[in-house]
Amino acid sequence: MPDEHDYRPEFFDPLSTEALTRIICREFEEQEPIGLTYEVPLFEGSGLYAIYYHGDSEELYKPLADLAIPVYVGQARSHNSATGRTARSLRPLHSRIKQHRVSIDGGGLYLDEFSVRLLCMPDVHIDMGENGLRVGYQPVWNSILTGFGSHEQGSATRSSARTKWDTVHPGRSRTYGDEKHDLAALVTEAQYAIQRQVAEYDYLPWHRATLG
């Protein structure tokens, strides 16, 4: 029992950013993941997604294979946040996953060793969910091997360095400048990041114990 002279009730605001973020993340992880090779029927809407590795051919990602720790977290919006313009497609989330399938295959990875979790939701809440998942998990393709979700943007991209993700997983049909990243250093940094993810996994406030 608390000391009655020191007792103060907890304050809870269910509409605070922290509370809403936890609600969104918990709801997101209630969605069952599906194999990335599965041809998802067309659906409309924007939302959140996370990509998971569950194979055994990539030594770098094997520590994540039995845990619901994403390698990448992203979002697809119906509107451009800067301009407010409606996206070209009525199916931004569906289209984004198709693009990522091409990237993973192009990077020499096995699609059947990956799965994806999806949640359709209004644009206004997407940032809170994505930020919560990114901060909570620090997915390695978001935090270390960056560039996976990037698009080739004409001459600017062609003159820039090969992305860190493309350095570790070369093969996508893109053109880059002469500047290069250190492959061995990137792999070592990613290994340490994954070790840290696994060690801290039990302390997340909403995670599922295993994938699926």
Coordinates of C-alpha atoms in Angstrom, one line a residue:
M1 CA 0.0 0.0 0.0
P2 CA 1.3 3.5 -0.8
D3 CA 2.0 6.0 2.0
E4 CA -1.2 8.0 2.3
H5 CA 0.7 11.1 2.9
D6 CA 2.8 10.8 -0.3
Y7 CA 0.1 9.3 -2.5
R8 CA -0.7 11.0 -5.8
P9 CA -2.9 9.4 -8.5
E10 CA -1.4 8.9 -11.9
F11 CA -2.4 11.3 -14.6
F12 CA -3.5 9.7 -17.9
D13 CA -4.4 11.6 -21.1
P14 CA -5.8 9.0 -23.6
L15 CA -5.4 11.6 -26.4
S16 CA -1.8 12.5 -25.7
T17 CA 0.8 11.7 -28.4
E18 CA 2.4 9.0 -26.3
A19 CA -0.9 7.2 -25.6
L20 CA -2.1 7.4 -29.2
T21 CA 1.3 6.1 -30.4
R22 CA 1.0 3.1 -28.1
I23 CA -2.5 2.4 -29.2
I24 CA -1.5 2.6 -32.9
C25 CA 1.5 0.4 -32.4
R26 CA -0.4 -2.2 -30.5
E27 CA -3.1 -2.3 -33.1
F28 CA -0.5 -2.6 -35.8
E29 CA 1.1 -5.6 -34.2
E30 CA -2.3 -7.3 -33.9
Q31 CA -2.2 -7.6 -37.7
E32 CA -0.9 -11.0 -38.9
P33 CA 2.1 -10.7 -41.2
I34 CA 1.9 -12.2 -44.7
G35 CA 4.6 -13.6 -46.9
L36 CA 6.2 -11.0 -49.3
T37 CA 5.7 -13.4 -52.2
Y38 CA 2.0 -13.4 -51.6
E39 CA 0.1 -11.5 -54.3
V40 CA -2.0 -9.2 -52.2
P41 CA -5.4 -8.5 -53.8
L42 CA -5.8 -4.8 -54.7
F43 CA -7.0 -2.6 -51.9
E44 CA -7.3 1.1 -51.5
G45 CA -6.0 3.3 -48.8
S46 CA -2.9 4.6 -47.0
G47 CA -1.3 3.3 -43.9
L48 CA 1.7 1.7 -42.1
Y49 CA 3.8 -1.3 -43.0
A50 CA 6.8 -3.2 -41.6
I51 CA 9.0 -5.7 -43.3
Y52 CA 10.4 -8.7 -41.4
Y53 CA 13.1 -11.3 -42.1
H54 CA 12.5 -14.9 -41.1
G55 CA 14.9 -16.9 -43.3
D56 CA 18.3 -18.5 -42.7
S57 CA 20.4 -17.6 -45.8
E58 CA 21.4 -14.1 -44.7
E59 CA 23.8 -14.3 -41.7
L60 CA 23.4 -10.6 -41.0
Y61 CA 19.6 -10.9 -40.3
K62 CA 19.4 -14.4 -38.9
P63 CA 19.2 -13.1 -35.2
L64 CA 15.9 -11.5 -36.2
A65 CA 14.4 -14.5 -37.9
D66 CA 12.3 -15.7 -34.9
L67 CA 11.4 -12.3 -33.5
A68 CA 8.9 -9.7 -34.6
I69 CA 11.6 -7.1 -35.1
P70 CA 11.2 -5.4 -38.4
V71 CA 14.1 -4.7 -40.8
Y72 CA 12.2 -1.7 -42.2
V73 CA 9.2 0.4 -41.2
G74 CA 7.5 2.8 -43.6
Q75 CA 4.3 4.6 -44.5
A76 CA 2.3 5.3 -47.6
R77 CA 0.1 8.4 -47.7
S78 CA -3.0 9.3 -49.7
H79 CA -1.8 13.0 -49.6
N80 CA 1.5 14.7 -49.9
S81 CA 2.2 16.1 -46.5
A82 CA 3.9 19.2 -47.9
T83 CA 1.4 20.1 -50.6
G84 CA -1.8 18.4 -49.5
R85 CA -2.1 17.0 -53.0
T86 CA -3.9 13.6 -53.4
A87 CA -1.5 10.8 -54.3
R88 CA -1.6 9.6 -57.9
S89 CA -2.8 6.2 -56.9
L90 CA -5.8 5.4 -54.8
R91 CA -3.8 2.5 -53.5
P92 CA -0.6 4.0 -52.1
L93 CA 0.0 1.3 -49.5
H94 CA -0.5 -1.6 -51.9
S95 CA 1.7 0.1 -54.5
R96 CA 4.5 0.8 -52.0
I97 CA 4.7 -2.9 -51.0
K98 CA 4.9 -3.9 -54.7
Q99 CA 7.9 -1.4 -55.1
H100 CA 9.6 -2.9 -52.1
R101 CA 9.2 -6.5 -53.5
V102 CA 11.1 -5.4 -56.6
S103 CA 13.8 -3.7 -54.5
I104 CA 14.4 -6.8 -52.3
D105 CA 14.5 -9.1 -55.3
G106 CA 16.8 -6.7 -57.1
G107 CA 19.1 -6.6 -54.1
G108 CA 19.8 -10.3 -54.4
L109 CA 17.7 -11.3 -51.4
Y110 CA 15.1 -14.1 -51.3
L111 CA 11.6 -12.8 -51.2
D112 CA 10.3 -15.9 -49.6
E113 CA 12.4 -15.1 -46.5
F114 CA 10.5 -11.9 -45.9
S115 CA 7.1 -11.0 -44.7
V116 CA 5.1 -7.8 -44.3
R117 CA 2.6 -6.5 -41.8
L118 CA 0.1 -3.9 -43.0
L119 CA -2.4 -1.5 -41.4
C120 CA -4.6 0.9 -43.3
M121 CA -5.3 4.1 -41.4
P122 CA -6.0 7.8 -42.0
D123 CA -3.1 10.0 -43.0
V124 CA -3.4 12.2 -39.9
H125 CA -2.3 9.3 -37.6
I126 CA 0.3 7.7 -39.7
D127 CA 3.3 9.8 -38.5
M128 CA 2.7 8.8 -34.9
G129 CA 2.6 5.1 -35.7
E130 CA 5.6 5.2 -37.9
N131 CA 7.6 7.3 -35.4
G132 CA 6.7 4.9 -32.6
L133 CA 7.8 1.8 -34.5
R134 CA 11.0 3.5 -35.8
V135 CA 12.0 4.8 -32.4
G136 CA 11.0 1.6 -30.6
Y137 CA 12.7 -0.9 -32.9
Q138 CA 15.3 1.2 -34.7
P139 CA 14.9 -1.0 -37.8
V140 CA 18.3 -1.7 -39.4
W141 CA 17.2 -0.5 -42.9
N142 CA 15.9 2.7 -41.4
S143 CA 18.7 3.5 -39.0
I144 CA 21.9 1.9 -40.5
L145 CA 21.5 0.6 -44.0
T146 CA 19.6 3.6 -45.2
G147 CA 18.4 4.1 -48.8
F148 CA 16.2 1.0 -49.2
G149 CA 13.0 3.1 -49.6
S150 CA 14.5 5.8 -51.8
H151 CA 13.6 6.5 -55.4
E152 CA 16.0 7.3 -58.2
Q153 CA 15.5 11.0 -58.8
G154 CA 17.2 11.8 -62.0
S155 CA 20.7 13.5 -62.2
A156 CA 20.8 14.2 -58.4
T157 CA 20.6 10.5 -57.6
R158 CA 22.9 9.5 -60.4
S159 CA 25.7 11.8 -59.1
S160 CA 25.4 10.8 -55.4
A161 CA 27.0 7.9 -53.6
R162 CA 25.5 4.5 -53.8
T163 CA 23.1 4.2 -50.8
K164 CA 24.2 2.2 -47.8
W165 CA 21.5 -0.4 -48.5
D166 CA 22.6 -0.8 -52.1
T167 CA 26.3 -1.1 -51.0
V168 CA 25.4 -4.2 -48.8
H169 CA 22.8 -5.5 -51.2
P170 CA 23.9 -4.5 -54.7
G171 CA 21.8 -5.3 -57.8
R172 CA 19.0 -2.7 -58.1
S173 CA 18.9 -1.1 -61.5
R174 CA 20.2 2.3 -60.5
T175 CA 23.1 4.6 -61.5
Y176 CA 25.4 6.3 -58.9
G177 CA 28.4 8.5 -58.7
D178 CA 31.9 7.5 -57.8
E179 CA 31.7 8.0 -54.0
K180 CA 31.4 4.8 -52.1
H181 CA 30.7 3.5 -48.6
D182 CA 32.9 1.1 -46.7
L183 CA 31.1 -2.3 -47.1
A184 CA 32.9 -4.0 -44.2
A185 CA 32.2 -1.1 -41.8
L186 CA 28.5 -1.0 -42.8
V187 CA 28.1 -4.7 -42.1
T188 CA 29.8 -4.4 -38.7
E189 CA 27.7 -1.5 -37.8
A190 CA 24.5 -3.3 -38.8
Q191 CA 25.6 -6.4 -36.8
Y192 CA 26.0 -4.4 -33.6
A193 CA 22.7 -2.6 -34.2
I194 CA 20.9 -6.0 -34.5
Q195 CA 22.6 -7.3 -31.4
R196 CA 21.3 -4.3 -29.5
Q197 CA 17.8 -4.7 -30.9
V198 CA 17.6 -8.3 -29.7
A199 CA 19.0 -7.4 -26.3
E200 CA 16.5 -4.6 -25.8
Y201 CA 13.5 -6.4 -27.3
D202 CA 11.7 -7.5 -24.1
Y203 CA 11.5 -3.9 -22.9
L204 CA 9.3 -2.5 -25.7
P205 CA 5.8 -1.7 -24.4
W206 CA 3.7 -3.2 -27.2
H207 CA 5.8 -5.9 -29.0
R208 CA 4.6 -9.4 -29.8
A209 CA 6.9 -12.1 -28.6
T210 CA 7.3 -13.8 -32.0
L211 CA 6.6 -13.2 -35.6
G212 CA 3.2 -14.6 -36.5

